[in-house]
Short mmCIF file of C-alpha atoms in Angstrom, two decimals:
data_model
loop_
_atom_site.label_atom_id
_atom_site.label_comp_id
_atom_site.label_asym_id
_atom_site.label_seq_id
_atom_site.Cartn_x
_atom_site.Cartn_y
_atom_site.Cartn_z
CA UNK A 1 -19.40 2.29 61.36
CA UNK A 2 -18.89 -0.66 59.05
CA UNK A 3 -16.06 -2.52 58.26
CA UNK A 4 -14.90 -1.69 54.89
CA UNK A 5 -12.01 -4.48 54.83
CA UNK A 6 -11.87 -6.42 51.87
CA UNK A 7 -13.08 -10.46 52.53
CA UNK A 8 -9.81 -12.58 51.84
CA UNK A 9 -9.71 -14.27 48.69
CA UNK A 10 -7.83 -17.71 47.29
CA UNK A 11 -6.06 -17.88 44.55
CA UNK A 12 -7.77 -19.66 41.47
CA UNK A 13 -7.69 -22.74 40.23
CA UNK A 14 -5.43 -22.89 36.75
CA UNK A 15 -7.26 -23.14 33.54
CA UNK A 16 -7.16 -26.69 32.31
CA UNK A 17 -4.67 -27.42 29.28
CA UNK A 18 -7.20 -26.62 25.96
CA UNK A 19 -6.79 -29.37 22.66
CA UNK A 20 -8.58 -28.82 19.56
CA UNK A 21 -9.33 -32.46 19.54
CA UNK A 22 -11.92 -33.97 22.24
CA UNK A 23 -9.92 -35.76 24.97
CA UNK A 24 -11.56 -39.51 26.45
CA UNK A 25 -14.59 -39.19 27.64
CA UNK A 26 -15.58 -35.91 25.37
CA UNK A 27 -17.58 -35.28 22.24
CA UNK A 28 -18.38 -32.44 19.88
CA UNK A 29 -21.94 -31.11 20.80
CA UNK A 30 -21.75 -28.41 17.85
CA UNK A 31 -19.22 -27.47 15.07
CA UNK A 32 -19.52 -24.51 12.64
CA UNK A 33 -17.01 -25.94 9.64
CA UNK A 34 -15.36 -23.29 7.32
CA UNK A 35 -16.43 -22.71 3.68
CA UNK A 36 -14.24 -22.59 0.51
CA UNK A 37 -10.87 -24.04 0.80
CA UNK A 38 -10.92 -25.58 4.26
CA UNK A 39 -7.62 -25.16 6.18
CA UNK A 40 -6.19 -28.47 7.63
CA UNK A 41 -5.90 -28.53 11.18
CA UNK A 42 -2.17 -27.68 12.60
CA UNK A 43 -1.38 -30.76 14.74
CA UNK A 44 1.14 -31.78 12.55
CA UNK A 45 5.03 -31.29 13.05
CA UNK A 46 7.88 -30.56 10.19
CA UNK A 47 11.24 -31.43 10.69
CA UNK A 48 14.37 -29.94 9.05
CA UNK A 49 17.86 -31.55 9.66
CA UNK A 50 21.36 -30.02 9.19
CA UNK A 51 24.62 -31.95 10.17
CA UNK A 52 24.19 -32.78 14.03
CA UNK A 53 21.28 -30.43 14.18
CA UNK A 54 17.62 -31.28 14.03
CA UNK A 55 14.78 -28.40 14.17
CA UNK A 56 11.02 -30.22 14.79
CA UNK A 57 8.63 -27.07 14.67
CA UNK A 58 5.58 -27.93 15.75
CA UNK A 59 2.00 -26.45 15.15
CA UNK A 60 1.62 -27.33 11.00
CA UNK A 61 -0.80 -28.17 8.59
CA UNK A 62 -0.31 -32.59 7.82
CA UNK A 63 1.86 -33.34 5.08
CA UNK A 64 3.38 -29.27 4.56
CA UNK A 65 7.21 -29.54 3.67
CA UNK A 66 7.33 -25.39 4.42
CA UNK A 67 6.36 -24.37 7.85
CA UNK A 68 3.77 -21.33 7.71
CA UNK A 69 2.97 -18.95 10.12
CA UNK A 70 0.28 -16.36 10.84
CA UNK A 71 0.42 -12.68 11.90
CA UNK A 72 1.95 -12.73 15.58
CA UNK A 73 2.25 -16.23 15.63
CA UNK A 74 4.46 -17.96 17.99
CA UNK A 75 7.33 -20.34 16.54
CA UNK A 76 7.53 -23.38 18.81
CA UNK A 77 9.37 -26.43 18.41
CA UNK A 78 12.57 -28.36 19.88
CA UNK A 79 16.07 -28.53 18.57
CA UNK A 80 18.02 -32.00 18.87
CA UNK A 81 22.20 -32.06 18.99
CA UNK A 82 24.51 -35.29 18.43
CA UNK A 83 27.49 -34.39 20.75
CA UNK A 84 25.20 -31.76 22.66
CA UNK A 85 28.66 -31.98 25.30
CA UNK A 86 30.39 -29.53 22.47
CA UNK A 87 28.11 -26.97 22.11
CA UNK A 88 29.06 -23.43 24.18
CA UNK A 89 26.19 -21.11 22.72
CA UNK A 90 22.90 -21.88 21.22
CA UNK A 91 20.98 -19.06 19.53
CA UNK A 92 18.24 -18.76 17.28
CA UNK A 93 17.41 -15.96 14.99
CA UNK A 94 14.29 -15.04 13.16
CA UNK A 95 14.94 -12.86 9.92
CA UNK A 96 12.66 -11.43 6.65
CA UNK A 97 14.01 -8.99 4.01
CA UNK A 98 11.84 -7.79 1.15
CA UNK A 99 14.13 -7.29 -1.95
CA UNK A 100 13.07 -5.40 -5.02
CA UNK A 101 15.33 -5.39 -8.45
CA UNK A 102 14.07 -3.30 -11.41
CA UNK A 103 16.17 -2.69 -15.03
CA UNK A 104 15.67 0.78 -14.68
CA UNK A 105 17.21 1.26 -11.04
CA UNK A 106 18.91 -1.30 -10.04
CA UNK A 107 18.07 -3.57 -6.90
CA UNK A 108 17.41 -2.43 -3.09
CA UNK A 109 16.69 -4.36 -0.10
CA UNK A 110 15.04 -3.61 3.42
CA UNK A 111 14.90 -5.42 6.61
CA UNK A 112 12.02 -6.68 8.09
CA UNK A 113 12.83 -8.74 10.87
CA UNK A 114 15.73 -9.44 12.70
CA UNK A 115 15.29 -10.86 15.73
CA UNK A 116 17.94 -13.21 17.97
CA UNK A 117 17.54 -15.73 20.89
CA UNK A 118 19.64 -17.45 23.25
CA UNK A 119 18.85 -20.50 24.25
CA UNK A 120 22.20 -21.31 25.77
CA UNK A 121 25.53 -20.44 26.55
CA UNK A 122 28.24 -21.96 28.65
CA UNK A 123 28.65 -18.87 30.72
CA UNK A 124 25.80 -18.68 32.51
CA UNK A 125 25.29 -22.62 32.99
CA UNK A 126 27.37 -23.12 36.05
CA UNK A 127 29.40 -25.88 34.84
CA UNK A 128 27.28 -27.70 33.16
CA UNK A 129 27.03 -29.40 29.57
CA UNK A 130 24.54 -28.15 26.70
CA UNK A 131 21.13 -30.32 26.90
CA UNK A 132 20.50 -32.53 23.62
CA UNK A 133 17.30 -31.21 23.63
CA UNK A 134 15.83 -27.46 23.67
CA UNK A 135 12.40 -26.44 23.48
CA UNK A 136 12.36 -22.89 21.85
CA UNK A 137 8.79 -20.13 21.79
CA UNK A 138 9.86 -17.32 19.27
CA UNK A 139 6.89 -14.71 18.80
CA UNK A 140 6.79 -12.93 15.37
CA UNK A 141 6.52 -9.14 15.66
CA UNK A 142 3.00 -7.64 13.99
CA UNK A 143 5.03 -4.15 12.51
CA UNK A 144 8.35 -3.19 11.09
CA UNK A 145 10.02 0.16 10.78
CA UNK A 146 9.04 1.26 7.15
CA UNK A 147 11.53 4.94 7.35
CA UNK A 148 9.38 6.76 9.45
CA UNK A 149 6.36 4.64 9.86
CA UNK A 150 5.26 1.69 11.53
CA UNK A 151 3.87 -1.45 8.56
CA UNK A 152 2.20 -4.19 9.43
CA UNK A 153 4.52 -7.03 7.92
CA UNK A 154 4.41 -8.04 4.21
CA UNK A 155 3.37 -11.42 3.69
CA UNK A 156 5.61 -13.96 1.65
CA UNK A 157 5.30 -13.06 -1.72
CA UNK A 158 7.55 -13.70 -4.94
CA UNK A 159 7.19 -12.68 -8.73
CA UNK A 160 9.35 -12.65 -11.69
CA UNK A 161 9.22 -11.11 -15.69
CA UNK A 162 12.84 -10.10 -17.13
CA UNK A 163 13.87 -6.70 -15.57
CA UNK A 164 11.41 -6.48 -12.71
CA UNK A 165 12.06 -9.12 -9.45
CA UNK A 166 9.97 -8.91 -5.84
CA UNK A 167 10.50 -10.87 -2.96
CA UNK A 168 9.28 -11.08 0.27
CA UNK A 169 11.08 -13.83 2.17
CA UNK A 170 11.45 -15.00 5.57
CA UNK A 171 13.66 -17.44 7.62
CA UNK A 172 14.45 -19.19 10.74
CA UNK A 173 18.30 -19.58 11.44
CA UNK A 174 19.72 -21.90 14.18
CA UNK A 175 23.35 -20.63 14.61
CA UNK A 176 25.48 -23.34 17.38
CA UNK A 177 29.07 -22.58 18.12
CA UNK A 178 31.29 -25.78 18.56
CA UNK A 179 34.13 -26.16 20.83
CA UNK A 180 36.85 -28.07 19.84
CA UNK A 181 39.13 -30.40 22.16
CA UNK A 182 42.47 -29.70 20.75
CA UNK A 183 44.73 -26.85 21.85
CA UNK A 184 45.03 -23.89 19.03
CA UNK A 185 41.67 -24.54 17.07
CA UNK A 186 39.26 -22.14 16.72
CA UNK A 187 35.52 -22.61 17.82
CA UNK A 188 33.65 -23.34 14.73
CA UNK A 189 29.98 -22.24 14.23
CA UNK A 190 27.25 -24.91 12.72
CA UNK A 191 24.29 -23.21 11.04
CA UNK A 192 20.58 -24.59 10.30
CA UNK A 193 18.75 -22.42 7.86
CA UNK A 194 14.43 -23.02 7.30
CA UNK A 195 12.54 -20.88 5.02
CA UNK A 196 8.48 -20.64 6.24
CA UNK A 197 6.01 -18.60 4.85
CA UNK A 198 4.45 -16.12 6.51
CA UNK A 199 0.75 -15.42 5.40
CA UNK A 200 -1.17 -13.23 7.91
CA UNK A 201 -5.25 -13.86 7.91
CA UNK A 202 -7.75 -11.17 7.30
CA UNK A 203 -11.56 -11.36 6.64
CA UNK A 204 -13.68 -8.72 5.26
CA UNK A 205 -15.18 -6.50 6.97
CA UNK A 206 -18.98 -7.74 6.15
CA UNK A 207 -20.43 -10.55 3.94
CA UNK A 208 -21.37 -10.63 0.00
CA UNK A 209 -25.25 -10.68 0.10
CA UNK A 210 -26.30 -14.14 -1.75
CA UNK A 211 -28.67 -12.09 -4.44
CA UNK A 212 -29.97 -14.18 -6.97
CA UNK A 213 -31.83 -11.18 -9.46
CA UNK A 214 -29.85 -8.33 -9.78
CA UNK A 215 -32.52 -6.29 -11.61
CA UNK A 216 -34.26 -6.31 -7.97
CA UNK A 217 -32.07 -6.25 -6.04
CA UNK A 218 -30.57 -2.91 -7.37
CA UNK A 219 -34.07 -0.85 -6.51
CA UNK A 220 -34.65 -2.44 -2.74
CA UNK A 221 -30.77 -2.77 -1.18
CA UNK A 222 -29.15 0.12 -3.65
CA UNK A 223 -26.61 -0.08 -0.93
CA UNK A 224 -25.17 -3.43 -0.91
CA UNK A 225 -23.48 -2.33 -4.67
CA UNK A 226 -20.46 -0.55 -6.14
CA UNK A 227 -21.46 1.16 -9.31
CA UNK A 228 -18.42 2.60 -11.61
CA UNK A 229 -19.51 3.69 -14.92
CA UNK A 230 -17.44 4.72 -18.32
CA UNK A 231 -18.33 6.67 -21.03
CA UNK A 232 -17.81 5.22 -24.61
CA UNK A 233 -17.50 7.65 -27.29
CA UNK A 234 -17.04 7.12 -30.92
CA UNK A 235 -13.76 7.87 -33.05
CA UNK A 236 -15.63 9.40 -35.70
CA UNK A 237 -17.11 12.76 -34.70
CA UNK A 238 -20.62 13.10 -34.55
CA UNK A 239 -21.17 9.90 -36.37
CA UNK A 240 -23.16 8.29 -33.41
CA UNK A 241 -23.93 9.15 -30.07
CA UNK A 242 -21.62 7.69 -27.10
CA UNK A 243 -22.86 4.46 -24.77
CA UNK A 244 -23.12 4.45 -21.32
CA UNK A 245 -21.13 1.28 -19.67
CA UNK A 246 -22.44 0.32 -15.97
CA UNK A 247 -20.29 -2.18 -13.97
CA UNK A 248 -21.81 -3.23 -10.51
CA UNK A 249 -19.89 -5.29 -7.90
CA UNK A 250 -20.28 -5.95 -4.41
CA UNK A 251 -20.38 -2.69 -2.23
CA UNK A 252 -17.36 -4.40 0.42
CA UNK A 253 -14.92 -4.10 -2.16
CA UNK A 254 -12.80 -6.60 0.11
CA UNK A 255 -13.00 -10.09 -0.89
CA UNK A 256 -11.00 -13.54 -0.06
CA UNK A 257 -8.97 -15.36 -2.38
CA UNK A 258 -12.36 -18.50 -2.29
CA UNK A 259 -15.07 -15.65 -3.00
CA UNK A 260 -17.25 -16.25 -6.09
CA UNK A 261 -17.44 -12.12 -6.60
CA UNK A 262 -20.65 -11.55 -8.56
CA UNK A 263 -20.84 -8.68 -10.65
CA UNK A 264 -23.26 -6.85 -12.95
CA UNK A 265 -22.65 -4.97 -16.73
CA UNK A 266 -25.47 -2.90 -18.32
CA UNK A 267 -24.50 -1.35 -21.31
CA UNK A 268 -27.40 1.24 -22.84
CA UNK A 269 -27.15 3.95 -25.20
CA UNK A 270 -29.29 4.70 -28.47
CA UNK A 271 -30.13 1.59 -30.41
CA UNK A 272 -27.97 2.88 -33.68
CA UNK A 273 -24.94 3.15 -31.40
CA UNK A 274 -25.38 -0.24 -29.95
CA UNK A 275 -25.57 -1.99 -33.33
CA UNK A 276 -22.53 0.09 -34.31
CA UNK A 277 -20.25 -1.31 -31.23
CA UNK A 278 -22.12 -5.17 -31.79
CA UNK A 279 -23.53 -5.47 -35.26
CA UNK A 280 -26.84 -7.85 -35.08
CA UNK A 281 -24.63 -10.40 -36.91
CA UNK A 282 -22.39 -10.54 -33.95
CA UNK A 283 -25.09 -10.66 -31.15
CA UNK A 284 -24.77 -14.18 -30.57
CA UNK A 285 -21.25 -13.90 -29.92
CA UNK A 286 -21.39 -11.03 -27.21
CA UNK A 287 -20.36 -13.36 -24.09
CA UNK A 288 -17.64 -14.62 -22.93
CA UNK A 289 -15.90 -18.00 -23.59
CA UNK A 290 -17.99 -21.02 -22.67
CA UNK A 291 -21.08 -18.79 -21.31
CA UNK A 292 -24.74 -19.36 -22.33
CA UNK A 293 -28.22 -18.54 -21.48
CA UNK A 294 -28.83 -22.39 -20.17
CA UNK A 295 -25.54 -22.45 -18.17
CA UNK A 296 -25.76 -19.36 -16.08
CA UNK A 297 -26.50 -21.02 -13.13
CA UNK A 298 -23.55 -23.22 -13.45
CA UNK A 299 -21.19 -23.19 -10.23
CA UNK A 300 -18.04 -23.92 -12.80
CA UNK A 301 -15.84 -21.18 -14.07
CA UNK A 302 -14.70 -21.71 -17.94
CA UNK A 303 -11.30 -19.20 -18.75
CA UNK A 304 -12.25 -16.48 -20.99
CA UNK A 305 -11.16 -16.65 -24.77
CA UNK A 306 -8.92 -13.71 -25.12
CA UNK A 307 -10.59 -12.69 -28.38
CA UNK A 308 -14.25 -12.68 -26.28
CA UNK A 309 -16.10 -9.50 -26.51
CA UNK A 310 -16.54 -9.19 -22.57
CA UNK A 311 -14.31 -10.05 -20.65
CA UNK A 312 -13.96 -9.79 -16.96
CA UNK A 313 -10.60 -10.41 -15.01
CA UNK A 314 -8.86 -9.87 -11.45
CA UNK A 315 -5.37 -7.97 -12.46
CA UNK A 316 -2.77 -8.00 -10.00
CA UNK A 317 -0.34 -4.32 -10.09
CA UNK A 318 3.12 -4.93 -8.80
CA UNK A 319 5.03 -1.44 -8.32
CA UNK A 320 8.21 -0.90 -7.53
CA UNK A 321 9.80 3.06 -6.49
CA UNK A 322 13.40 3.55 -6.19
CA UNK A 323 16.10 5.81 -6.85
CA UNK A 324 13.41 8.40 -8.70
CA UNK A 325 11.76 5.30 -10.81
CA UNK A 326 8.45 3.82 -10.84
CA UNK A 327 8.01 0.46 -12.48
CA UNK A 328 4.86 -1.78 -12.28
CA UNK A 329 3.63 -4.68 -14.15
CA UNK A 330 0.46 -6.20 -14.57
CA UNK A 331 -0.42 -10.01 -14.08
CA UNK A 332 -4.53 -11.72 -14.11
CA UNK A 333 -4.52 -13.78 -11.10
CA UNK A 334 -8.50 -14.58 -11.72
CA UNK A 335 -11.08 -14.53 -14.43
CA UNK A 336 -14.25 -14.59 -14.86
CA UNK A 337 -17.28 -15.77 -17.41
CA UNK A 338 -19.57 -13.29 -18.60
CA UNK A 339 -23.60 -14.68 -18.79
CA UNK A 340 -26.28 -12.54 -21.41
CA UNK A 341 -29.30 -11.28 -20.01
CA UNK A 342 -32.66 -11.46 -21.85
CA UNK A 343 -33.42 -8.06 -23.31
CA UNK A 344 -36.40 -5.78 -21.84
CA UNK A 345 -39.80 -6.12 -23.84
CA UNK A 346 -40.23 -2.66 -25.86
CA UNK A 347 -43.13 -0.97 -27.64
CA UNK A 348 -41.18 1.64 -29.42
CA UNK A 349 -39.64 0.96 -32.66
CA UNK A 350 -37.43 4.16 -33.25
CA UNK A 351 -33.76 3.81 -33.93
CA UNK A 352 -32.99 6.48 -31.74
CA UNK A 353 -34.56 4.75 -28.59
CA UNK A 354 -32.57 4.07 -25.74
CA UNK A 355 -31.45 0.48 -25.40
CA UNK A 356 -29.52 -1.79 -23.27
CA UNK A 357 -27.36 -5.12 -23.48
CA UNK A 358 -26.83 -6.73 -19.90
CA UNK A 359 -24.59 -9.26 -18.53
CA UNK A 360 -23.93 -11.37 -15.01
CA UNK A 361 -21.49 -13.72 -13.88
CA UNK A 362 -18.95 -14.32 -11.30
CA UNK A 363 -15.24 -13.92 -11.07
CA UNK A 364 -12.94 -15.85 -8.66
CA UNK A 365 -9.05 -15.88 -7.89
CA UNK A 366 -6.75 -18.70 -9.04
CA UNK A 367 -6.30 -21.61 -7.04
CA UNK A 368 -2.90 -20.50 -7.15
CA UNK A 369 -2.82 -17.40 -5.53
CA UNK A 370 -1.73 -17.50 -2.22
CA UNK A 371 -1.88 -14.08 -0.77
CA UNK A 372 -3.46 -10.58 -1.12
CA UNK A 373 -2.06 -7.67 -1.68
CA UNK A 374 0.96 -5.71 0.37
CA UNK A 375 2.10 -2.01 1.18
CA UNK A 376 5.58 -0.62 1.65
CA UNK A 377 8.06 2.10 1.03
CA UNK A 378 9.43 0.14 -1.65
CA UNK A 379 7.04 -2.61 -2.98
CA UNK A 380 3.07 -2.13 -3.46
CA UNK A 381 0.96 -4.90 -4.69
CA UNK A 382 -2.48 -3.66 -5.66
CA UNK A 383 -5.72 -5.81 -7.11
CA UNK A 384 -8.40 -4.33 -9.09
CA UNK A 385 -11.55 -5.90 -10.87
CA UNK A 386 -10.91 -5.16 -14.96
CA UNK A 387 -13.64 -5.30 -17.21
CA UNK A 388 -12.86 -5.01 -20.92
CA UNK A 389 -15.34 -4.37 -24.04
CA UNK A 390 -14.17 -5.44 -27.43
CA UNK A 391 -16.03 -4.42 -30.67
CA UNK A 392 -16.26 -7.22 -32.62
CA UNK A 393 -14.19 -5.63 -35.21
CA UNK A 394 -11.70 -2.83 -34.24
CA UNK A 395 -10.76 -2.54 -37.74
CA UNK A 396 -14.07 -1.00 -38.63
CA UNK A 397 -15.99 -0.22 -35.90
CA UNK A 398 -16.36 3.66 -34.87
CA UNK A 399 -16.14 2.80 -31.26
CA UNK A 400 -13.04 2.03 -29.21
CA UNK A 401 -11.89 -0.75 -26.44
CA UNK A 402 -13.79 0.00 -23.72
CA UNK A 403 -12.10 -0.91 -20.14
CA UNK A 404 -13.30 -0.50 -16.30
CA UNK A 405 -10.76 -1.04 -13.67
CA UNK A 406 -11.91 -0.78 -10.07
CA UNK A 407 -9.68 -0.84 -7.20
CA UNK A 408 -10.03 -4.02 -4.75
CA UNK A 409 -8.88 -5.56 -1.98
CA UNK A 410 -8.37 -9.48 -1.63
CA UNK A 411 -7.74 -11.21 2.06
CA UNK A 412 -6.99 -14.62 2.93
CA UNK A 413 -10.24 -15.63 4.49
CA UNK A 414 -13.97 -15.08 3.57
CA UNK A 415 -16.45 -13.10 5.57
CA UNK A 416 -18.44 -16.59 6.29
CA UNK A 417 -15.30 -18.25 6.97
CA UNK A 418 -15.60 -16.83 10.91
CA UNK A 419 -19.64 -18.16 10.35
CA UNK A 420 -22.39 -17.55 13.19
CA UNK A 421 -23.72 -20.86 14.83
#
């Protein structure tokens, strides 16, 4: 019978340290670089000073003055002492609180994290004085307790209009108790507080497909778009027949805050009804701010006037629910430009034939917008695409506004940011 006894093994060899940066002697033989707002790499250190206490945190983007952080991310750095000799107990605590204040409720605030460390106490060092250096590893938890549930955490996030207040905030706090040599004083406690920002990265799920016709592309990948359509009737009854509005976005409904989100309106109805809602006097004025035929290619995004006729917008819901009350407001983080389409050829000259008016463009988020959206007991921050159609006229026109709003979601990286090589 054979042995079945296992062959003796040695342990392995540790995995050499890894650097983002080729050591001597190395070079790059490939590198897949990110699109759309390329993130600086985090070699850089930030250092925040308090009385005889220095923090250098280590791990951030060159020339940041706020350390930021990722989802789980790991808090390293070193704290410095003058008169380290003094010190009986180092700790270091990492703490967020989201705090909502609305006119009609009042204010409310929840934890999010609240995590301590000791670094060092007098107690347990056998006699020995406090170092003048620390090194410190603090890991940032993924979740907090949200009443009964388990949410991931909120990312910083702050906005302000009279009566309605959010923010999401988070801190580092270095807390170092003091002795003093003289009989009959009390210990006194020496406190180092640093704000960071804490902006967990997500990607969509799948790309936006780089489409150049949408006409075509609508009969051979149906699939790859959103459709959400509205029904426009007039104010005066049976004066004209209602129009059919057609918004088409990307089917992934998830895009990053760098995406150029192409989009789609078709408006058809009978041709009496269409000259009702856009007289042929105002048909050269049906587009957006700064759009024409010979610039619809162009990369550049001009900001819709607000008196345009189409206009296409990323709105931004803040809601807050407390104490029985619900209050949200609304704030355009993005915008869009609007592009005419050439009209079909027709052979039939009826009034009552069915006609259409198209558009295409692109909409994008501010360069100032930071983060996406967030989901809590208290606080939700929702996106949406808006698309709004404005008679020339509302004074005299026997149509109404007409508005879309579909629900989005916007992440901090784009699908091609994690690219293939």
């Amino acid at each position: 019978m054979l042995d079945s006894t296992l062959p003796c093994y040695s342990p392995s060899i540790p995995a050499p340290p890894y650097s983002l940066e080729p050591s001597c002697g190395e070079q790059r033989l490939g590198q897949t670089l990110r699109s759309g707002r390329s993130r600086l790499p985090l070699t850089s250190t930030i250092i925040k000073k308090q009385g005889k206490i220095t923090a250098v945190l280590d791990g951030q983007e060159v020339g940041a003055d706020t350390p930021s952080y990722g989802r789980q991310a790991v808090i390293r750095g070193t704290l410095c002492f003058n008169d380290s000799e003094k010190n009986s107990h180092v700790a270091i605590k990492i703490q967020g609180r989201l705090e909502a204040t609305i006119s009609e409720g009042g204010s409310k605030t929840i934890q999010l994290v609240n995590d301590t460390y000791t670094l060092w106490k007098s107690e347990t060092a056998g006699g020995s004085t406090c170092p003048a250096q620390i090194a410190f590893a603090c890991q940032l938890p993924s979740h907090f307790r949200d009443g009964r549930e388990e949410r991931p955490l909120p990312p910083s996030f702050h906005t302000f209009v009279p009566g309605f207040y959010i923010h999401s905030q988070y801190k580092i706090l270095v807390e170092v108790i003091r002795v003093r040599h003289r009989v009959g004083l009390w210990p006194t406690t020496k406190k180092l507080v640093i704000l960071f920002n804490y902006f967990p990265r997500t990607r969509p799920s799948g790309p936006i497909m780089d489409i150049p016709c949408f006409l075509s592309s609508i009969k051979t990948l149906p699939e790859e778009w959103y459709q959400s359509t509205s029904i426009l009737k007039t104010s005066r009854k049976g004066s004209f027949e209602p129009l059919y509005c057609h918004l088409f976005i990307p089917s992934v409904r998830v895009y990053s805050l760098t995406d150029n989100i192409p989009f789609h309106i078709q408006l058809n109805g009978p041709l009496t009804s269409l000259r009702e809602f856009f007289p042929p006097t105002s048909l050269d004025r049906i587009t957006s701010a700064g759009s024409s035929l010979s610039s619809a290619q162009s990369e550049s995004l001009v900001a819709p006037d607000p008196k345009s006729c189409v206009r296409i917008q990323l709105l931004r819901q803040a809601v807050v629910q407390m104490r029985g009350q619900k209050v949200w407001r609304n704030s355009e983080i993005g915008n869009g430009v609007a592009y005419p389409l050439p009209p079909p050829v027709v052979y039939e000259s009826t009034d009552r034939r069915e006609e259409c008016l198209d558009w295409t463009g692109h909409v994008r988020c501010n360069d100032g917008v930071a983060v996406g959206g967030l989901h809590t007991d208290l606080v939700q921050v929702k996106d949406f695409i808006s698309l709004t159609l404005i008679p020339p006229d509302l004074r005299t026109s026997a149509f109404p506004e007409l508005r879309i709003t579909v629900p989005v979601r916007i992440v901090s990286d784009a699908y091609t940011d994690f690219g293939t090589t």
